[in-house]
Each structure stands twice: as C-alpha cells, then as structure tokens.
Short mmCIF file of C-alpha atoms and ligand atoms in Angstrom, two decimals:
data_model
loop_
_atom_site.label_atom_id
_atom_site.label_comp_id
_atom_site.label_asym_id
_atom_site.label_seq_id
_atom_site.Cartn_x
_atom_site.Cartn_y
_atom_site.Cartn_z
CA MET A 66 198.81 282.67 54.77
CA GLU A 67 196.84 282.64 57.99
CA THR A 68 199.08 283.11 61.03
CA LEU A 69 198.03 280.85 63.91
CA ARG A 70 197.94 282.31 67.41
CA LEU A 71 199.22 279.56 69.70
CA SER A 72 199.24 279.49 73.49
CA THR A 73 202.00 278.13 75.71
CA SER A 74 199.99 274.97 76.54
CA ASP A 75 201.73 271.60 76.03
CA GLU A 76 199.41 270.84 73.16
CA ASP A 77 200.11 274.11 71.33
CA LEU A 78 203.87 273.84 71.85
CA ARG A 79 203.78 270.30 70.47
CA ARG A 80 201.98 271.67 67.45
CA ALA A 81 204.54 274.50 67.12
CA GLY A 82 207.38 271.97 67.26
CA GLY A 83 205.72 270.07 64.41
CA ILE A 84 205.47 273.25 62.35
CA ILE A 85 209.22 273.86 62.80
CA ARG A 86 210.02 270.25 61.81
CA ALA A 87 207.84 270.65 58.72
CA GLY A 88 210.03 273.57 57.61
CA SER A 89 207.66 276.44 58.46
CA LEU A 90 208.18 279.46 60.71
CA VAL A 91 207.07 280.05 64.31
CA ALA A 92 207.69 283.25 66.29
CA PHE A 93 208.34 282.62 69.98
CA PRO A 94 209.23 284.51 73.15
CA THR A 95 212.72 284.49 74.63
CA GLU A 96 214.05 286.48 77.58
CA THR A 97 215.64 289.02 75.19
CA VAL A 98 213.18 289.69 72.31
CA TYR A 99 210.78 287.53 70.29
CA GLY A 100 212.54 285.27 67.81
CA LEU A 101 211.39 284.15 64.36
CA GLY A 102 212.23 280.46 64.42
CA ALA A 103 213.05 277.92 61.73
CA ASP A 104 214.73 274.51 61.76
CA ALA A 105 218.40 275.60 61.79
CA LEU A 106 219.45 272.52 59.82
CA ASN A 107 216.88 272.98 57.02
CA ALA A 108 218.35 275.39 54.45
CA GLU A 109 215.02 276.04 52.76
CA ALA A 110 213.27 276.84 56.04
CA VAL A 111 216.06 279.21 57.02
CA ALA A 112 215.93 280.92 53.62
CA SER A 113 212.26 281.66 54.20
CA VAL A 114 213.15 283.53 57.41
CA TYR A 115 215.20 286.02 55.40
CA GLU A 116 212.27 286.40 53.07
CA ALA A 117 209.66 286.92 55.82
CA LYS A 118 211.86 289.57 57.48
CA GLY A 119 213.10 291.24 54.30
CA ARG A 120 216.55 290.60 55.75
CA PRO A 121 219.82 290.78 53.78
CA SER A 122 221.02 287.20 53.34
CA ASP A 123 224.58 287.89 54.54
CA ASN A 124 223.20 288.63 58.01
CA PRO A 125 223.57 285.35 59.92
CA MET A 126 221.17 283.94 62.48
CA ILE A 127 221.62 282.80 66.04
CA VAL A 128 221.03 279.08 66.55
CA HIS A 129 219.05 278.36 69.73
CA ILE A 130 219.51 275.16 71.71
CA ALA A 131 217.80 273.74 74.82
CA ASP A 132 220.64 271.61 76.24
CA ALA A 133 224.42 271.96 76.25
CA THR A 134 224.80 268.61 74.48
CA ASP A 135 222.93 270.09 71.48
CA LEU A 136 226.00 272.24 70.88
CA TYR A 137 228.41 269.42 70.02
CA SER A 138 227.14 268.62 66.55
CA LEU A 139 226.93 272.30 65.54
CA ILE A 140 230.58 273.19 66.08
CA LYS A 141 233.87 272.14 64.55
CA GLY A 142 235.56 269.38 66.53
CA GLY A 143 232.35 268.45 68.35
CA ARG A 144 232.65 268.26 72.12
CA SER A 145 236.40 268.85 72.00
CA GLY A 146 235.78 272.04 69.99
CA ILE A 147 234.60 273.68 73.22
CA SER A 148 237.48 275.74 74.62
CA ASP A 149 238.05 276.32 78.33
CA VAL A 150 236.75 279.84 77.89
CA ALA A 151 233.54 278.62 76.24
CA SER A 152 233.12 275.94 78.86
CA LYS A 153 233.40 278.45 81.72
CA LEU A 154 230.87 280.74 80.10
CA MET A 155 228.46 277.88 79.46
CA THR A 156 228.67 276.77 83.07
CA ASN A 157 228.21 280.24 84.52
CA LEU A 158 226.00 282.11 82.07
CA TRP A 159 223.91 279.56 80.16
CA PRO A 160 221.01 279.42 79.93
CA GLY A 161 220.79 283.19 79.42
CA PRO A 162 221.18 286.16 77.08
CA LEU A 163 224.70 285.29 75.89
CA THR A 164 225.41 284.16 72.31
CA MET A 165 228.78 282.59 71.57
CA VAL A 166 230.38 282.37 68.13
CA PHE A 167 232.21 279.11 67.32
CA LYS A 168 233.76 277.56 64.19
CA LYS A 169 230.89 275.72 62.58
CA SER A 170 230.50 272.06 61.67
CA SER A 171 229.43 270.96 58.19
CA ARG A 172 226.03 270.01 59.59
CA VAL A 173 225.04 273.69 59.78
CA PRO A 174 223.89 274.94 56.36
CA ASP A 175 225.69 278.00 54.94
CA VAL A 176 222.42 279.90 54.69
CA THR A 177 222.04 279.74 58.50
CA THR A 178 225.38 281.47 59.01
CA GLY A 179 225.14 283.92 56.12
CA GLY A 180 227.98 282.11 54.37
CA LEU A 181 230.40 282.45 57.33
CA ASP A 182 232.45 279.49 58.59
CA THR A 183 231.36 280.33 62.13
CA VAL A 184 228.07 279.73 63.93
CA ALA A 185 226.46 281.80 66.69
CA VAL A 186 224.75 279.69 69.39
CA ARG A 187 222.64 280.57 72.40
CA MET A 188 220.77 278.65 75.08
CA PRO A 189 217.84 280.85 76.13
CA SER A 190 216.60 280.81 79.72
CA ASN A 191 212.98 281.47 78.72
CA LYS A 192 210.98 278.33 79.55
CA THR A 193 208.63 278.55 76.57
CA ALA A 194 211.59 278.90 74.20
CA ARG A 195 213.27 275.81 75.66
CA ARG A 196 210.09 273.76 75.58
CA LEU A 197 209.62 274.70 71.92
CA ILE A 198 213.19 273.71 71.00
CA ARG A 199 212.72 270.35 72.74
CA GLU A 200 209.36 269.79 71.02
CA ALA A 201 210.94 270.62 67.65
CA GLY A 202 213.71 268.14 68.40
CA ARG A 203 216.30 270.24 66.60
CA PRO A 204 218.17 273.51 66.98
CA ILE A 205 216.14 276.58 66.01
CA ALA A 206 217.65 279.40 63.97
CA ALA A 207 216.03 282.65 64.99
CA PRO A 208 216.69 286.29 64.35
CA SER A 209 214.44 288.86 65.98
CA ALA A 210 210.84 288.55 64.74
CA ASN A 211 210.55 292.03 63.20
CA LEU A 212 210.68 293.32 59.66
CA SER A 213 214.31 294.11 58.90
CA GLY A 214 215.25 297.59 60.15
CA LYS A 215 212.36 297.93 62.62
CA PRO A 216 212.69 297.81 66.42
CA SER A 217 212.74 294.22 67.71
CA PRO A 218 209.40 292.96 69.07
CA THR A 219 209.15 292.41 72.82
CA THR A 220 205.46 291.40 72.89
CA ALA A 221 203.44 288.94 70.80
CA GLU A 222 201.28 291.84 69.58
CA ASP A 223 204.37 293.62 68.25
CA VAL A 224 205.36 290.44 66.40
CA LEU A 225 201.92 290.30 64.77
CA GLU A 226 202.19 293.94 63.73
CA ASP A 227 205.10 292.99 61.44
CA MET A 228 204.54 289.28 60.75
CA ASP A 229 200.78 288.62 60.61
CA GLY A 230 200.12 286.78 57.35
CA ARG A 231 203.85 286.23 56.65
CA ILE A 232 204.55 283.26 58.97
CA ARG A 233 202.77 280.07 60.07
CA ALA A 234 202.38 280.77 63.82
CA VAL A 235 203.12 283.02 66.77
CA ILE A 236 203.33 281.73 70.32
CA MET A 237 201.42 284.31 72.34
CA GLY A 238 203.78 284.39 75.32
CA GLU A 239 204.67 287.01 77.86
CA GLN A 240 206.46 290.33 77.44
CA CYS A 241 210.23 289.82 77.18
CA ASP A 242 212.16 290.34 80.40
CA VAL A 243 215.35 291.92 79.09
CA GLY A 244 213.98 293.79 76.07
CA ILE A 245 217.14 294.04 73.96
CA GLU A 246 218.97 291.30 72.07
CA SER A 247 221.62 288.98 73.49
CA THR A 248 225.30 289.80 73.92
CA VAL A 249 227.21 288.28 70.97
CA LEU A 250 230.72 287.12 71.96
CA ASP A 251 233.21 285.90 69.37
CA LEU A 252 235.35 283.02 70.67
CA THR A 253 237.08 282.20 67.39
CA GLY A 254 239.92 284.75 67.68
CA ASP A 255 242.97 285.07 69.94
CA PHE A 256 240.89 286.72 72.67
CA PRO A 257 237.14 286.91 73.45
CA GLN A 258 235.57 289.86 71.69
CA ILE A 259 232.09 291.36 72.10
CA LEU A 260 230.48 291.88 68.70
CA ARG A 261 227.13 293.06 70.04
CA PRO A 262 226.65 294.38 73.60
CA GLY A 263 223.72 293.07 75.66
CA MET A 264 222.62 292.37 79.21
CA ILE A 265 225.66 290.19 79.88
CA THR A 266 228.16 293.02 80.09
CA LYS A 267 231.87 293.17 79.36
CA GLU A 268 232.48 293.52 83.11
CA LYS A 269 230.43 290.39 83.85
CA LEU A 270 232.26 288.37 81.19
CA SER A 271 235.63 289.53 82.52
CA GLU A 272 234.61 288.59 86.05
CA VAL A 273 233.55 285.07 85.04
CA LEU A 274 236.63 284.49 82.88
CA GLY A 275 239.15 286.23 85.13
CA ARG A 276 240.62 287.94 82.07
CA LYS A 277 240.08 290.99 79.94
CA VAL A 278 237.32 290.92 77.33
CA TYR A 279 237.32 293.38 74.44
CA TYR A 280 234.73 295.18 72.36
CA ASP A 281 234.83 295.01 68.60
CA PRO A 282 236.43 298.48 68.05
CA SER A 283 233.57 299.51 65.79
CA LEU A 284 231.25 299.46 68.83
CA LEU A 285 233.20 302.40 70.22
CA ARG A 286 232.78 304.51 67.10
CA SER A 287 229.85 306.05 65.32
CA PRO A 288 229.60 306.40 61.54
CA GLY A 289 229.85 310.20 61.88
CA ASP A 290 233.27 310.08 63.63
CA ASP A 291 236.43 311.34 61.94
CA LYS A 292 238.04 307.98 61.32
CA ALA A 293 234.73 306.22 61.05
CA ASP A 294 234.93 305.25 57.43
CA GLU A 295 238.01 303.08 57.92
CA GLU A 296 237.09 301.84 61.36
CA PHE A 297 233.35 301.32 61.18
CA LYS A 298 233.66 297.75 60.01
CA PRO A 299 231.70 295.66 62.49
CA LYS A 300 232.56 291.97 62.63
CA SER A 301 228.97 291.12 63.45
CA PRO A 302 227.36 291.45 60.03
CA GLY A 303 224.06 292.61 61.53
CA MET A 304 225.64 295.64 63.19
CA LYS A 305 226.29 297.39 59.89
CA TYR A 306 222.66 297.62 58.82
CA LYS A 307 220.12 300.32 59.60
CA HIS A 308 218.47 298.99 62.70
CA TYR A 309 215.84 299.48 65.36
CA SER A 310 214.31 302.41 63.49
CA PRO A 311 210.74 303.53 64.04
CA ASP A 312 209.06 305.68 61.35
CA ALA A 313 209.42 308.72 63.61
CA LYS A 314 212.75 310.55 63.73
CA VAL A 315 214.66 309.81 66.94
CA ARG A 316 217.15 312.13 68.65
CA ILE A 317 219.20 311.34 71.76
CA ILE A 318 219.77 314.16 74.24
CA GLU A 319 222.54 314.09 76.85
CA GLY A 320 222.28 315.69 80.27
CA ASP A 321 220.97 315.38 83.81
CA GLU A 322 217.23 315.56 84.46
CA VAL A 323 216.98 319.36 84.33
CA ASP A 324 219.41 319.79 81.46
CA PHE A 325 217.56 317.15 79.43
CA ALA A 326 214.17 318.72 80.16
CA ASP A 327 215.39 322.16 79.04
CA LYS A 328 216.92 320.92 75.80
CA ALA A 329 213.95 318.65 75.03
CA LYS A 330 211.57 321.57 75.57
CA GLU A 331 213.54 323.84 73.24
CA ILE A 332 213.90 321.25 70.48
CA GLY A 333 210.31 320.11 70.99
CA LEU A 334 208.87 323.64 70.69
CA GLU A 335 210.79 324.22 67.50
CA ALA A 336 209.47 320.96 66.01
CA LYS A 337 205.92 321.71 67.14
CA GLY A 338 206.28 325.05 65.36
CA ARG A 339 206.81 323.04 62.17
CA GLY A 340 203.60 321.15 62.94
CA GLU A 341 205.33 317.99 64.23
CA LYS A 342 203.99 315.73 66.97
CA VAL A 343 206.76 315.31 69.58
CA ALA A 344 207.25 312.62 72.25
CA ILE A 345 209.75 312.61 75.11
CA LEU A 346 211.22 309.44 76.67
CA ASP A 347 213.16 309.82 79.92
CA TYR A 348 214.09 306.53 81.58
CA GLY A 349 216.25 308.31 84.11
CA ARG A 350 219.52 306.46 84.66
CA ASP A 351 217.86 303.04 84.77
CA ALA A 352 219.30 300.87 81.97
CA SER A 353 217.18 297.82 82.82
CA LYS A 354 213.95 299.79 82.66
CA ALA A 355 215.05 301.50 79.44
CA ALA A 356 215.96 298.15 77.86
CA LYS A 357 212.64 296.61 78.77
CA LYS A 358 210.58 299.50 77.42
CA LEU A 359 212.58 301.08 74.58
CA PHE A 360 211.50 298.98 71.57
CA ALA A 361 207.88 298.69 72.74
CA ASP A 362 207.73 302.46 73.30
CA LEU A 363 209.16 303.22 69.84
CA ARG A 364 206.54 300.98 68.23
CA GLU A 365 203.71 302.45 70.31
CA LEU A 366 204.72 306.03 69.43
CA ASP A 367 204.72 305.08 65.73
CA ARG A 368 201.19 303.73 66.09
CA GLN A 369 200.19 307.03 67.66
CA GLY A 370 201.64 308.95 64.73
CA TYR A 371 204.49 310.83 66.41
CA ASP A 372 207.02 312.55 64.11
CA LEU A 373 209.87 313.15 66.55
CA ILE A 374 210.98 311.17 69.63
CA LEU A 375 213.46 312.75 72.04
CA ILE A 376 215.20 310.24 74.31
CA ARG A 377 217.39 310.99 77.31
CA ALA A 378 220.81 309.36 77.03
CA LEU A 379 221.75 306.77 79.66
CA PRO A 380 225.13 306.67 81.43
CA SER A 381 227.16 304.68 78.92
CA ILE A 382 228.58 302.13 81.37
CA GLY A 383 227.73 298.50 82.11
CA PHE A 384 224.32 297.56 80.74
CA GLY A 385 223.78 301.27 79.93
CA PHE A 386 226.43 300.96 77.19
CA SER A 387 224.41 298.16 75.57
CA VAL A 388 221.11 300.01 75.69
CA MET A 389 222.78 303.16 74.36
CA ASN A 390 224.04 301.07 71.41
CA ARG A 391 220.40 300.40 70.44
CA MET A 392 219.26 303.97 71.15
CA LEU A 393 222.07 305.42 69.03
CA LYS A 394 221.21 303.14 66.13
CA SER A 395 217.53 303.96 66.31
CA ALA A 396 218.53 307.63 66.22
CA GLY A 397 220.96 307.16 63.34
CA TYR A 398 223.62 308.46 65.81
CA ASP A 399 221.93 311.87 66.15
CA VAL A 400 223.04 313.06 69.60
CA VAL A 401 222.44 316.47 71.18
CA LYS A 402 225.30 317.12 73.64
P1 AMP B 299 219.31 289.35 65.39
O1 AMP B 299 219.19 288.63 66.70
O2 AMP B 299 218.12 289.33 64.51
O3 AMP B 299 219.72 290.78 65.57
O4 AMP B 299 220.44 288.65 64.57
C1 AMP B 299 221.52 287.94 65.09
C2 AMP B 299 222.80 288.72 65.18
O5 AMP B 299 223.87 287.85 65.53
C3 AMP B 299 223.15 289.38 63.88
O6 AMP B 299 223.28 290.76 64.08
C4 AMP B 299 224.46 288.78 63.46
O7 AMP B 299 225.32 289.73 62.94
C5 AMP B 299 225.01 288.12 64.74
N1 AMP B 299 225.64 286.85 64.33
C6 AMP B 299 225.02 285.70 64.03
N2 AMP B 299 225.90 284.75 63.64
C7 AMP B 299 227.11 285.33 63.68
C8 AMP B 299 228.43 284.87 63.37
N3 AMP B 299 228.66 283.63 62.94
N4 AMP B 299 229.44 285.74 63.51
C9 AMP B 299 229.21 287.00 63.95
N5 AMP B 299 228.00 287.50 64.26
C10 AMP B 299 226.95 286.68 64.13
MG1 MG B 300 217.35 291.76 64.76
#
C-alpha cells in the first residue's frame, strides 16, 4: 500500500480524520513519541495496528482523547467512574504525557485493551494530535509507531523507516518534545501505582495528589537480579517485552564524566580490536536532553552501521529514572558499574 505523507494543514487533518473513521491507520505526532492511530472503537481497525507493528496481541493500546468529556463513555460507571484522584490528575496534568488506567466500559472492544477489563486513556497536549482526534470524531487507539521491539519514533522520518508501505498515512509533524513515552498510572487498585515511568514523575504525581504514589515493584528490578524471576512480573503488559532495541548492541556505563570516558575508551578499544564500529553517547546529567535524543540517536547509529553503542548512565532520580528505564531496556540491562 502507498503511505500518504500528510501535512498539518486543516485540509490534510480532515483527510486523516476520514482515514481513521474508515478503519485505516494514520501515524501522528504527540508530545511523547509518534503514535500509530486507529479508531479505538473499531475492533478490526485496532487489530490491524497489531499486524502493522508485529506487536503481540496481549499488549494493550493507549486510547487518546481530545476532551475530558470523551472519557466518560470509555470507562465503567461513566462520569461517576472518575475517582477524586483521577479528577485531580485530570485537572492538573491533562492535557499532557500522563496515561491513566481505568476500569473499562463495554463500548471499548477487547482487542483495544489486549483482553484486559481496564483501559488506558491519555489526553495529549500536542495540538496536531488533538486536532486529528477531533477531526476523526472518535477516540484514537495508538501505540508507538515503530515495529515492535524497535526504539519508538520521535520524527516523521523515523516513522516512515518502519511503517512506509504498511499504513495508510503519516502526518509529517514536528520532532517530539519529550522523546519517551507517557507515564502510565494504574488507578484501579487500592493506591495509585506507576506501571511505566515517564516525564510526569512519581514526585510530581505525589505533589499533585498530596499522597504517596508507588512504582510497580518490577520497575525497581532487572531481569538479571537474584529474585528477578519471581518478581519481574510487570503489570503493564508492554513492559515485559524486548523493547527499544536498535540492531547495534547497547551497553550502559556508570560514572562521572572522567570515569565514563575512561571506561568507554577501554571497552571501545577492545571492541575496535574485534573490528567493531563503536559509538559513544554522553548526555551528561541532563535527563530531558537524553529523553529527547535517545531514540533518534539509536536509530541514526543503526543507519550508520554501528555495532556497539556505549551510553553514559543518568542519575536515576526524577525524570532520570524514567529515561534510565528506556536505556536499560535498550541495553538488555547490560550495565558496566
Ligand atoms: P506503547 O505506547 O506502544 O508503548 O504502548 C502502550 C503501553 O501502555 C503498553 O506498554 C501497555 O502495557 C500499557 N497499557 C495500555 N493499556 C493498559 C492497561 N489497560 N493496563 C496496563 N497497562 C496498559
Ligand atoms: Mg511502544
């Protein structure tokens, strides 16, 4: 199939909305990463997203809405299904890179939620994303617009690298602001729990709610840990899959600037001795910069044929914890201390 390149003009977005309503797929920019959008209420359209991505079908999608009122019909109990906690978060942090998990209504097809009785919903702040949702006139289910397992795309060109010929259209928007996926917060349990860390940090959520917010314990473990086998059971289905991996091997190296440089040089020389092409990524201690560039850099280094990518670890606090989550996954948890 020919993949249309659409602009962000009113006319093109109207056309993109029509494509979604007709049950086909449109990739579009959000403030986090590019999404691969389908009509969230059309089971067949959603099924074709899994196919285009090569994604396991038990990995649910986030449903994107443009207005708070769009939420009511997606969740159990309608408007009264919104708890005080959810309401506070909606008021303070929507639109933005926060996804909330609710009990789902029967209107949401099982295929959209990977068979779960819960639904993940987000209201993006990106203007193009919101205009598209309004043009479509229905909620849009969208995972990241990459082939399953690859780093998420943060530019329209990176979407085309994976999806050209596999989907109906790509909206050629701007580079994503945040660069990593939204925070996923489960609100269906006794206390709010972060299933996937993102730009909206645990500290920020606690501040808004005036209460403690917890991580899914599996976020604090790596599969190589002692007790990992029993405890590495993420509640967010997506977190258990191989993820964010370029073709090159990735290793994370801990240390300050000098320490990192020394270790990277030693490991790099050894690899070069084996004939490998080695790249070094040092974002300093700047989590925002690292988030914005990480996935794009991994893809670019693959295009340039690198075999090994050495990345300096970030301080694992605040947003740094979230970016480290992606770095560790892309490295298969290979860390040089
Ligand atoms: P993606 O943005 O492509 O990484 O995919 C969306 C992520 O949201 C996946 O990793 C899912 O595991 C997570 N997610 C979506 N719906 C739910 C849900 N109902 N419960 C828990 N996690 C969810
Ligand atoms: Mg993804």
